Each structure stands twice: as C-alpha cells, then as structure tokens.
Amino acid sequence: MERHDKSFLLYVAEFPIYGMATVSPTSFVVSGGGGDAKYGVQNLVQLVDCSAENQLGKVLSTHKNSEHSTNQLHHTKRGNFIAASREDSLCLLHINKDKIEDKESVVTDNDAEDPHQTCAVFSKSGKLVATGGEEGKVKVFFVPKLNLMFETDLKKRIECIAYNSSNLRLAVATGDGGVSILNATNGTVINSLTYNSSSTTKLCAFYTNTLSSPAEMLVTVSNSGRAASSVLVLWRTDSWERVGDAKKVCDASISCMDVNETGTLIALGDVSGTVTVCDTETFNVVTRSKSHSLFITNILFKPTNNNSNNAEKKKKKNDIEMKKEKKEK
C-alpha cells in the first residue's frame, strides 16, 4: 500500500540548485547559481556536512565561479574527485581536507549553435569519466589528467549516461527516445534500444537487486513531452530485450532518478515537486511525498556505511574458513 511520508529540511541554499552528489553518509555537494555574473546570483559549489541530527547542514567549503553555473555533479571516492558539468566543459574538482579545489578542465561540447555539456559520470572504478551533451558525442577521459580515451558520435543530443557494474558497458539516453549501448572500452555501439521514437529518453540507470536476483537490469525514463506522460521501462542486459510493459508511476513528468545501493528501490523527482519511491521488481509505489513547490532538479539516496560492514563480514568469513581448515588438518 502506498504511503505518504513527510519530508524534513536538511539544507537551504542561497541560489537555485542544479547539481547534487553524495560524498559520504554525512556529507554532500551542491551546485548552482545564476549563470552569467550580470544577473547578480553567484555561481557556487558547496560542500555540506549533515552529520548533526535534526539540524540544518553546515557548509564546510564554497567554490566560486564568476562566469558559469555548474549544472551537474558526480562524485567518486577514488581520489575524492567531483565531475562538474559547466557550460561546454568538464571541470574536475578535488575535495582536499574539506576544501573544494580546481584540478583540471577540458572543453567537451563543440555544438555550433548551443554548446552545452548535459552530463558527466565516473566509471565505478573512478578511473574514467564519460561526458555527453548537445553536440551528440560521448567522450571518455582518463582521471585525473582528463586525457581523451575515445569519442563516439551518436549525432543526437545526449540526455544521460550510465556505466554498468563491470565498467564494460555504457548506456546513453538520447533525445530521439532511444538508448545506445556502447562498449565502454572503445566506444563501439553494440545495441540500440527504442521504447517510443516520438518520446525522449531522459534518464537511465543500471542496477542489480541484491535481494532477489543476481541479474543486472537497465531502467530508463521516457517522456513524451506532455505534463503527465513519463513512464519507466525495464530492460534485460543479457539480451537487451524489454521486460513487460512500461509503467507510469508519477502524475507529472519525471525530472530525476536514483537507485539505492541494494538495487531494491528507485527514487523519482518530478516537475510538480513530488518525490516518489517505488520498488525495482514491479515499479509499485512504496511512498510518495509532495516535498517541493517547484521542479525537482536532483534526487539521491543517502549512502550507507556498507564498506565497513562488508569488511567485517569478509573477516568473519575468513576466520571461519581458517578454523575449518585447521580442524581438517
């Protein structure tokens, strides 16, 4: 049965928020601003600590850019880097002792009319970063020097990019309603998925439901342009076949999406300001909350401390195996 949960205030920015990324279970980065400096709203990236319960987050560091706002953010633990989409460029930022510093930058989008990088995402290993935008080219760079590894020209606006868990595949959502599946080592297009050619595939994400199935799946969000016409589409990754029917779970167009660490839940933000959470097996709604008065630009699950838990489980497993081995001897 669907629940309607209440939200609580975690952080208040003095600028429109366009990008957001979690850094740890108790910290995150946000970005936004007014674009051109003449509008009077500063373009900022802020590192926020949210470790104190029932209190607003504390800003630890502020990074300023006078010319352009930062639209999208993605964080990797390897090197503690942030991939920041800024106008036509990829900017690599570094978090060093709670300070945000510039590391490298490279122009990634050379569209003749409106150069704009729409997305940047790290590989799961953090060794690579993939970008896309108006120009229609997927470009993959080595981290941290941002030397080009390869580029693939899809000749259509790129909306979203996602790496799979093995870093061997890239899903690229495009403005024509399709999703291109690329070999992530050389950029070769190995498959093209289309739900509805008259729609736009805005979002995509790989996940594995660790509680029910070892198979990795791909979920995409398709918008047809009308206010209440977003649907979730599920794809197998072994055959790239669609699974079941597309499902509408939100009353307004979906603007952002995230999948939790266990691959069991999908969080969706929409243009009406509503947050919807559904399960990944059936896309049934688990909870819904009218959390914002305007368009939701980003949504993220809070990460857990699974690394320490997994390390402890691994140690216990090794101890048990060693005891068994000694007993057998």
Coordinates of C-alpha atoms in Angstrom, one line a residue:
M1 CA 0.0 0.0 0.0
E2 CA 1.3 3.4 -0.9
R3 CA 2.5 5.6 2.0
H4 CA 2.6 9.4 2.0
D5 CA 5.6 10.3 4.1
K6 CA 6.6 13.7 5.4
S7 CA 10.0 15.3 4.5
F8 CA 12.3 17.4 6.6
L9 CA 14.6 20.3 5.8
L10 CA 18.2 19.4 5.5
Y11 CA 19.9 22.4 3.8
V12 CA 19.0 25.8 2.4
A13 CA 21.0 27.3 -0.5
E14 CA 21.0 31.0 -1.5
F15 CA 21.0 30.0 -5.2
P16 CA 19.0 27.7 -7.4
I17 CA 20.3 24.2 -7.1
Y18 CA 21.1 22.4 -10.4
G19 CA 23.6 19.7 -9.3
M20 CA 24.0 17.4 -6.3
A21 CA 26.2 14.4 -5.3
T22 CA 26.8 12.5 -2.1
V23 CA 30.3 12.4 -0.8
S24 CA 29.8 10.2 2.3
P25 CA 26.8 9.2 4.5
T26 CA 27.2 12.5 6.3
S27 CA 28.2 14.9 3.5
F28 CA 27.2 16.0 0.1
V29 CA 28.0 18.7 -2.6
V30 CA 25.5 21.0 -4.3
S31 CA 25.9 23.4 -7.2
G32 CA 24.0 26.1 -9.0
G33 CA 23.7 29.9 -9.4
G34 CA 22.5 32.5 -11.8
G35 CA 24.7 31.7 -14.8
D36 CA 26.1 35.0 -16.2
A37 CA 27.5 37.1 -13.4
K38 CA 25.5 40.2 -14.5
Y39 CA 22.3 38.6 -13.0
G40 CA 23.7 39.0 -9.5
V41 CA 23.3 35.4 -8.3
Q42 CA 26.7 33.8 -7.5
N43 CA 27.7 30.6 -9.2
L44 CA 28.7 28.2 -6.4
V45 CA 29.6 24.7 -5.5
Q46 CA 29.3 23.9 -1.8
L47 CA 30.4 21.0 0.4
V48 CA 27.8 20.4 3.2
D49 CA 28.1 18.4 6.4
C50 CA 24.8 16.9 7.6
S51 CA 26.1 14.7 10.5
A52 CA 24.1 16.6 13.2
E53 CA 20.7 15.1 13.7
N54 CA 17.6 17.3 13.4
Q55 CA 19.8 20.3 12.3
L56 CA 20.4 22.1 9.1
G57 CA 23.5 21.1 7.2
K58 CA 26.7 23.1 7.8
V59 CA 28.6 24.5 4.8
L60 CA 32.2 23.3 5.0
S61 CA 33.6 24.8 1.8
T62 CA 32.4 27.1 -1.0
H63 CA 33.9 27.1 -4.5
K64 CA 33.1 30.1 -6.7
N65 CA 32.9 30.5 -10.5
S66 CA 32.2 34.0 -11.8
E67 CA 31.2 33.1 -15.4
H68 CA 29.1 29.9 -15.4
S69 CA 26.9 27.9 -13.1
T70 CA 27.7 24.2 -12.5
N71 CA 24.7 22.1 -13.7
Q72 CA 25.5 18.5 -12.8
L73 CA 27.8 16.8 -10.3
H74 CA 29.1 13.3 -9.8
H75 CA 31.5 12.1 -7.1
T76 CA 34.0 9.2 -7.0
K77 CA 35.7 8.0 -3.8
R78 CA 38.8 7.2 -5.7
G79 CA 40.9 10.4 -5.3
N80 CA 37.8 12.2 -3.8
F81 CA 37.1 13.9 -7.2
I82 CA 33.9 15.6 -8.4
A83 CA 33.0 15.7 -12.1
A84 CA 31.3 19.1 -12.7
S85 CA 29.4 20.0 -15.9
R86 CA 29.9 23.7 -16.5
E87 CA 28.5 25.2 -19.8
D88 CA 30.6 23.5 -22.6
S89 CA 33.2 22.0 -20.3
L90 CA 34.0 19.2 -17.9
C91 CA 35.6 20.5 -14.7
L92 CA 37.4 18.1 -12.3
L93 CA 37.2 19.3 -8.7
H94 CA 39.0 17.8 -5.8
I95 CA 37.9 17.7 -2.2
N96 CA 41.0 18.1 0.0
K97 CA 40.6 18.3 3.8
D98 CA 37.0 19.6 3.4
K99 CA 38.1 22.2 0.8
I100 CA 36.9 22.2 -2.9
E101 CA 39.7 22.8 -5.3
D102 CA 40.1 23.1 -9.1
K103 CA 42.0 20.2 -10.5
E104 CA 41.6 20.0 -14.4
S105 CA 39.2 21.1 -17.0
V106 CA 38.5 20.4 -20.7
V107 CA 36.1 21.6 -23.3
T108 CA 33.8 18.6 -24.2
D109 CA 31.0 20.0 -26.3
N110 CA 31.6 22.0 -29.5
D111 CA 28.0 22.2 -30.8
A112 CA 27.9 25.1 -33.4
E113 CA 24.6 26.7 -32.1
D114 CA 24.4 25.9 -28.3
P115 CA 27.4 24.1 -26.8
H116 CA 26.3 22.6 -23.6
Q117 CA 27.5 19.5 -21.6
T118 CA 24.5 17.8 -20.2
C119 CA 26.1 15.0 -18.2
A120 CA 29.3 13.7 -16.7
V121 CA 29.6 10.4 -14.9
F122 CA 32.5 8.4 -13.4
S123 CA 33.1 4.7 -14.0
K124 CA 32.5 2.5 -11.0
S125 CA 36.3 2.3 -10.5
G126 CA 36.7 6.1 -10.7
K127 CA 39.5 5.8 -13.3
L128 CA 37.4 7.2 -16.2
V129 CA 34.7 9.8 -16.7
A130 CA 32.2 9.9 -19.5
T131 CA 30.6 13.1 -20.8
G132 CA 27.8 14.0 -23.3
G133 CA 25.8 17.0 -24.5
E134 CA 24.2 19.0 -27.3
E135 CA 26.9 18.0 -29.8
G136 CA 25.9 14.4 -29.6
K137 CA 29.3 12.9 -28.9
V138 CA 30.1 10.6 -26.0
K139 CA 33.6 11.4 -24.8
V140 CA 35.5 9.3 -22.2
F141 CA 38.5 10.7 -20.4
F142 CA 41.2 9.3 -18.1
V143 CA 41.1 10.6 -14.5
P144 CA 42.7 12.8 -13.3
K145 CA 44.6 14.3 -16.3
L146 CA 41.4 14.2 -18.5
N147 CA 43.3 12.8 -21.5
L148 CA 40.8 11.6 -24.1
M149 CA 40.4 7.8 -24.2
F150 CA 37.8 7.7 -27.1
E151 CA 34.8 9.6 -28.5
T152 CA 31.7 8.2 -30.3
D153 CA 29.5 10.4 -32.4
L154 CA 25.8 9.5 -31.9
K155 CA 24.7 12.6 -33.8
K156 CA 21.9 13.4 -31.4
R157 CA 21.6 15.3 -28.1
I158 CA 22.7 13.2 -25.1
E159 CA 20.5 13.4 -22.0
C160 CA 22.1 10.9 -19.6
I161 CA 25.0 8.4 -19.4
A162 CA 25.3 5.4 -17.0
Y163 CA 28.1 2.8 -16.5
N164 CA 27.2 -0.8 -15.7
S165 CA 28.7 -2.5 -12.6
S166 CA 31.6 -4.1 -14.6
N167 CA 32.6 -0.8 -16.4
L168 CA 32.3 -2.7 -19.7
R169 CA 29.0 -1.1 -20.9
L170 CA 27.7 2.4 -21.2
A171 CA 24.0 3.2 -21.6
V172 CA 23.5 6.6 -23.3
A173 CA 20.0 8.1 -23.3
T174 CA 19.3 10.4 -26.3
G175 CA 16.8 13.0 -27.4
D176 CA 15.2 10.8 -30.0
G177 CA 13.7 8.4 -27.5
G178 CA 16.4 5.8 -27.8
V179 CA 19.2 4.3 -25.6
S180 CA 22.5 3.4 -27.2
I181 CA 24.6 0.6 -25.6
L182 CA 28.3 1.2 -26.0
N183 CA 31.4 -0.9 -25.4
A184 CA 32.9 1.1 -22.6
T185 CA 36.5 0.2 -23.6
N186 CA 36.4 1.5 -27.2
G187 CA 33.1 3.3 -27.8
T188 CA 31.7 0.8 -30.3
V189 CA 27.8 0.9 -30.4
I190 CA 26.7 -2.7 -29.7
N191 CA 23.0 -2.2 -29.5
S192 CA 20.2 0.4 -29.8
L193 CA 17.1 0.3 -27.6
T194 CA 13.9 2.2 -28.5
Y195 CA 10.7 2.3 -26.5
N196 CA 8.9 5.1 -28.4
S197 CA 10.5 7.1 -31.2
S198 CA 8.2 10.1 -30.6
S199 CA 9.4 10.4 -26.9
T200 CA 12.7 11.5 -25.2
T201 CA 14.6 9.1 -23.0
K202 CA 15.7 11.5 -20.3
L203 CA 17.3 9.1 -17.7
C204 CA 18.9 5.7 -17.4
A205 CA 20.5 3.6 -14.7
F206 CA 21.9 0.1 -14.3
Y207 CA 21.1 -1.9 -11.1
T208 CA 21.2 -5.3 -9.5
N209 CA 18.5 -6.2 -7.0
T210 CA 20.7 -7.9 -4.4
L211 CA 17.7 -9.3 -2.5
S212 CA 16.0 -11.1 -5.4
S213 CA 18.1 -11.6 -8.5
P214 CA 21.8 -11.6 -9.5
A215 CA 20.9 -10.3 -13.0
E216 CA 21.8 -6.7 -13.8
M217 CA 19.0 -4.7 -15.3
L218 CA 18.6 -1.3 -17.0
V219 CA 15.8 1.1 -16.2
T220 CA 15.0 4.1 -18.4
V221 CA 12.6 7.0 -18.1
S222 CA 10.7 8.0 -21.3
N223 CA 9.0 11.4 -21.6
S224 CA 6.7 12.3 -24.5
G225 CA 6.6 16.0 -23.8
R226 CA 3.2 16.2 -22.2
A227 CA 3.0 17.0 -18.5
A228 CA 1.8 13.6 -17.3
S229 CA 3.4 11.2 -19.7
S230 CA 6.6 9.8 -18.1
V231 CA 7.0 6.0 -17.9
L232 CA 9.6 3.6 -16.5
V233 CA 10.9 1.0 -18.9
L234 CA 12.9 -2.1 -17.8
W235 CA 15.4 -3.9 -20.0
R236 CA 17.4 -7.1 -19.6
T237 CA 21.2 -6.6 -20.1
D238 CA 21.9 -10.2 -21.3
S239 CA 19.6 -9.9 -24.4
W240 CA 18.7 -6.2 -24.3
E241 CA 15.0 -7.1 -24.5
R242 CA 12.3 -5.1 -22.8
V243 CA 10.8 -6.7 -19.7
G244 CA 7.0 -6.4 -19.5
D245 CA 5.0 -3.2 -20.2
A246 CA 6.2 0.4 -19.5
K247 CA 4.7 1.7 -16.3
K248 CA 3.5 5.2 -15.3
V249 CA 4.3 5.8 -11.6
C250 CA 4.2 9.7 -11.4
D251 CA 1.4 12.1 -12.2
A252 CA 3.9 14.6 -13.7
S253 CA 6.9 14.4 -15.9
I254 CA 9.9 12.8 -14.2
S255 CA 12.9 15.1 -14.0
C256 CA 15.5 13.0 -12.0
M257 CA 16.1 9.4 -10.7
D258 CA 18.3 7.4 -8.4
V259 CA 18.6 3.7 -7.5
N260 CA 19.6 2.7 -3.9
E261 CA 22.7 0.7 -3.1
T262 CA 20.9 -2.6 -2.8
G263 CA 19.1 -2.1 -6.1
T264 CA 15.7 -2.6 -4.5
L265 CA 14.2 1.0 -4.7
I266 CA 14.0 3.7 -7.3
A267 CA 13.5 7.4 -6.2
L268 CA 12.0 9.8 -8.7
G269 CA 11.6 13.5 -8.7
D270 CA 9.1 15.3 -11.0
V271 CA 8.3 18.7 -12.3
S272 CA 5.5 19.2 -9.8
G273 CA 7.9 18.9 -6.8
T274 CA 6.8 15.4 -5.8
V275 CA 9.1 12.6 -4.7
T276 CA 8.0 9.1 -5.5
V277 CA 9.8 5.9 -4.4
C278 CA 8.9 2.6 -6.0
D279 CA 10.3 -1.0 -5.8
T280 CA 12.5 -2.2 -8.7
E281 CA 10.8 -5.5 -9.3
T282 CA 7.2 -4.3 -10.1
F283 CA 7.6 -0.5 -10.1
N284 CA 4.8 -0.4 -7.5
V285 CA 4.8 2.8 -5.5
V286 CA 6.2 2.4 -1.9
T287 CA 5.9 6.0 -0.8
R288 CA 5.1 9.5 -2.2
S289 CA 5.7 13.0 -0.8
K290 CA 4.9 16.5 -2.1
S291 CA 8.3 17.8 -0.9
H292 CA 8.9 20.9 -3.1
S293 CA 6.9 23.7 -4.5
L294 CA 8.8 23.7 -7.8
F295 CA 10.6 21.4 -10.3
I296 CA 13.0 18.9 -8.6
T297 CA 16.4 19.0 -10.3
N298 CA 18.2 16.2 -8.4
I299 CA 17.4 13.3 -6.2
L300 CA 19.8 11.0 -4.3
F301 CA 19.6 8.1 -1.8
K302 CA 21.8 8.6 1.3
P303 CA 24.7 6.2 1.1
T304 CA 25.4 3.7 3.9
N305 CA 28.5 2.5 5.7
N306 CA 28.4 -0.8 3.8
N307 CA 32.1 -0.8 3.2
S308 CA 32.9 -1.3 6.9
N309 CA 30.1 -3.8 7.3
N310 CA 31.3 -5.8 4.3
A311 CA 34.9 -5.8 5.5
E312 CA 33.8 -7.1 8.9
K313 CA 31.7 -9.9 7.2
K314 CA 34.7 -10.8 5.0
K315 CA 36.9 -11.0 8.1
K316 CA 34.5 -13.3 9.9
K317 CA 34.2 -15.5 6.8
N318 CA 37.9 -15.8 6.5
D319 CA 38.2 -16.6 10.3
I320 CA 35.6 -19.4 9.9
E321 CA 37.4 -20.9 6.8
M322 CA 40.7 -20.8 8.7
K323 CA 39.1 -22.6 11.7
K324 CA 37.7 -25.3 9.3
E325 CA 41.0 -25.7 7.6
K326 CA 42.8 -26.2 11.0
K327 CA 40.1 -28.7 12.1
E328 CA 40.5 -30.7 8.9
K329 CA 44.3 -30.9 9.4

